[in-house]
Amino acid sequence: HRSDCARHVFDELPGLANRRTFYENVSRAIASMKRRPAVLFAVLFIDLDYFKRINDDFGHIVADELLDTIARRLENCVRSEDIVARIGGDEFAILLNGISDGSEATEAADRISVEIARPATIDEREVRATVSVGIALGDVKYDLPEDILRDADTAMYTAKSAGRAKSALFDGSMKS
């Protein structure tokens, strides 16, 4: 059993930051960008496609194991200076620190999509999953982590509406 302190810092998936810890790291990235605008970062919002169907077809235990597999794969897709967090049920977020431009974020999203799409063998069953990824680039206009996460989430829904298993880079035209 983890201590209460550890429970606040990490989600139930070992090693992953929770929403609060993720927001703290994004706040630091925003503050750093305001001091040094050349230090770029991006937030990726990742949602499993058709996760309810996976739960229904394979059951909760296999679905939970799949989430654990996806968490490990996400961590393997990023650098040590990046932060992977579980935001909610089947939603993850990644903070890419110190990127040189937006293409680094879209390349990371592509790597993630390919890695997650590889079949996983869980309980002697082959399980396939895909993700939709929304990307929001750090900008001095952001003051709060909630704002950039909201924009990454908006971009993720744009990716889902384009057919799922895709990524989308946020731009102002996506605001409702």
Coordinates of C-alpha atoms in Angstrom, one line a residue:
H1 CA 0.0 0.0 0.0
R2 CA 1.2 3.5 -0.8
S3 CA 1.3 6.3 1.7
D4 CA -1.4 9.0 1.4
C5 CA 1.2 11.4 0.1
A6 CA 2.2 9.1 -2.7
R7 CA -1.4 8.5 -3.6
H8 CA -1.8 12.3 -4.2
V9 CA 1.2 12.5 -6.4
F10 CA 0.7 9.4 -8.7
D11 CA -2.3 7.8 -10.2
E12 CA -3.0 4.1 -9.6
L13 CA -0.9 3.2 -12.6
P14 CA 2.7 2.9 -11.2
G15 CA 5.0 5.8 -12.0
L16 CA 2.5 8.1 -13.7
A17 CA 1.7 11.5 -12.5
N18 CA -1.9 12.4 -11.6
R19 CA -3.7 15.5 -12.8
R20 CA -2.5 17.7 -10.0
T21 CA 1.1 16.8 -10.4
F22 CA 0.8 17.2 -14.2
Y23 CA -0.7 20.7 -13.7
E24 CA 2.1 21.7 -11.4
N25 CA 4.6 20.7 -14.1
V26 CA 2.7 22.5 -16.8
S27 CA 2.6 25.6 -14.6
R28 CA 6.4 25.5 -14.3
A29 CA 6.7 25.2 -18.1
I30 CA 4.4 28.2 -18.6
A31 CA 6.4 30.3 -16.1
S32 CA 9.6 29.3 -17.8
M33 CA 8.2 30.2 -21.2
K34 CA 7.2 33.6 -20.0
R35 CA 10.7 34.2 -18.8
R36 CA 12.4 32.7 -21.8
P37 CA 10.0 32.5 -24.8
A38 CA 12.5 30.4 -26.8
V39 CA 12.0 27.5 -24.4
L40 CA 9.1 25.7 -26.1
F41 CA 6.8 23.0 -24.7
A42 CA 3.7 21.1 -25.8
V43 CA 0.9 19.3 -24.1
L44 CA -0.5 16.1 -25.7
F45 CA -4.0 15.0 -24.7
I46 CA -4.4 11.3 -25.5
D47 CA -7.7 9.3 -25.4
L48 CA -8.2 5.6 -26.2
D49 CA -10.6 5.1 -29.0
Y50 CA -13.5 2.8 -28.3
F51 CA -12.4 1.9 -24.8
K52 CA -15.9 1.1 -23.7
R53 CA -16.0 -1.6 -26.4
I54 CA -12.7 -3.1 -25.1
N55 CA -14.2 -3.2 -21.6
D56 CA -17.4 -4.8 -22.9
D57 CA -15.6 -7.3 -25.2
F58 CA -12.7 -8.4 -22.8
G59 CA -13.9 -7.4 -19.3
H60 CA -12.5 -4.9 -16.8
I61 CA -9.5 -6.9 -15.8
V62 CA -8.1 -7.1 -19.3
A63 CA -9.1 -3.4 -19.9
D64 CA -7.2 -2.4 -16.8
E65 CA -4.1 -4.5 -17.9
L66 CA -4.4 -2.7 -21.3
L67 CA -4.3 0.7 -19.5
D68 CA -1.1 -0.4 -17.7
T69 CA 0.4 -1.6 -21.0
I70 CA -0.5 1.7 -22.7
A71 CA 1.0 3.7 -19.7
R72 CA 4.3 1.8 -20.1
R73 CA 4.3 2.3 -23.9
L74 CA 3.7 6.1 -23.4
E75 CA 6.6 6.3 -21.1
N76 CA 8.8 4.5 -23.6
C77 CA 7.8 7.1 -26.3
V78 CA 9.0 10.1 -24.5
R79 CA 12.3 11.5 -23.1
S80 CA 13.2 11.5 -19.4
E81 CA 12.5 15.2 -19.1
D82 CA 8.9 14.8 -20.3
I83 CA 5.9 14.0 -18.0
V84 CA 3.3 11.3 -18.6
A85 CA 0.1 11.5 -16.6
R86 CA -3.2 9.7 -16.4
I87 CA -5.8 12.4 -16.4
G88 CA -8.9 10.2 -16.1
G89 CA -10.2 6.7 -17.0
D90 CA -8.8 6.2 -20.4
E91 CA -7.2 9.7 -20.8
F92 CA -3.6 10.5 -20.6
A93 CA -1.6 13.6 -21.0
I94 CA 2.1 14.3 -21.8
L95 CA 4.1 17.4 -21.2
L96 CA 6.9 17.6 -23.8
N97 CA 9.5 19.9 -22.3
G98 CA 12.2 21.8 -24.2
I99 CA 11.1 21.0 -27.8
S100 CA 12.5 23.0 -30.7
D101 CA 9.3 23.4 -32.7
G102 CA 5.8 22.1 -33.3
S103 CA 7.0 19.3 -35.6
E104 CA 8.6 17.6 -32.6
A105 CA 5.2 17.4 -30.9
T106 CA 3.5 16.0 -34.0
E107 CA 6.3 13.5 -34.4
A108 CA 5.9 12.4 -30.8
A109 CA 2.1 12.0 -31.4
D110 CA 2.8 9.9 -34.5
R111 CA 5.3 7.7 -32.5
I112 CA 2.7 7.3 -29.8
S113 CA 0.0 6.3 -32.2
V114 CA 2.2 3.7 -33.9
E115 CA 3.3 2.3 -30.5
I116 CA -0.2 2.1 -29.0
A117 CA -1.6 0.4 -32.2
R118 CA 0.8 -2.5 -31.8
P119 CA -1.2 -5.5 -30.5
A120 CA -0.9 -6.3 -26.8
T121 CA -1.2 -9.9 -25.5
I122 CA -3.1 -9.8 -22.2
D123 CA -4.3 -12.9 -20.5
E124 CA -3.5 -14.9 -23.6
R125 CA -5.7 -12.6 -25.7
E126 CA -4.6 -10.2 -28.4
V127 CA -6.0 -6.8 -27.7
R128 CA -5.7 -3.9 -30.2
A129 CA -6.2 -0.3 -29.3
T130 CA -5.8 3.1 -31.0
V131 CA -5.6 6.6 -29.6
S132 CA -6.7 10.0 -30.7
V133 CA -4.1 12.7 -29.8
G134 CA -4.7 16.5 -29.4
I135 CA -1.6 18.7 -29.3
A136 CA -1.4 22.3 -27.9
L137 CA 1.9 24.1 -28.2
G138 CA 3.0 26.2 -25.3
D139 CA 2.5 29.9 -25.9
V140 CA 3.0 33.0 -23.7
K141 CA -0.8 33.6 -24.0
Y142 CA -1.3 30.7 -21.5
D143 CA -1.5 31.6 -17.9
L144 CA -3.1 28.5 -16.4
P145 CA -2.4 24.8 -17.1
E146 CA -6.1 24.2 -17.4
D147 CA -6.2 26.5 -20.5
I148 CA -3.5 24.6 -22.5
L149 CA -5.0 21.2 -21.4
R150 CA -8.4 22.4 -22.6
D151 CA -7.0 23.4 -26.0
A152 CA -5.2 20.0 -26.3
D153 CA -8.5 18.3 -25.3
T154 CA -10.3 20.3 -28.0
A155 CA -7.7 19.3 -30.6
M156 CA -8.1 15.6 -29.5
Y157 CA -11.9 15.8 -30.2
T158 CA -11.0 17.3 -33.6
A159 CA -8.8 14.2 -34.2
K160 CA -11.6 11.9 -33.1
S161 CA -14.1 13.5 -35.4
A162 CA -11.7 13.1 -38.3
G163 CA -12.0 9.4 -37.9
R164 CA -10.1 8.4 -34.7
A165 CA -6.6 7.0 -34.5
K166 CA -5.4 10.5 -35.6
S167 CA -3.8 13.5 -34.1
A168 CA -4.6 17.2 -34.4
L169 CA -2.6 20.3 -33.6
F170 CA -4.7 23.0 -31.9
D171 CA -5.4 26.2 -33.6
G172 CA -7.7 29.1 -32.8
S173 CA -10.3 28.0 -35.3
M174 CA -11.1 25.0 -33.2
K175 CA -12.6 27.1 -30.4
S176 CA -16.3 26.8 -30.2

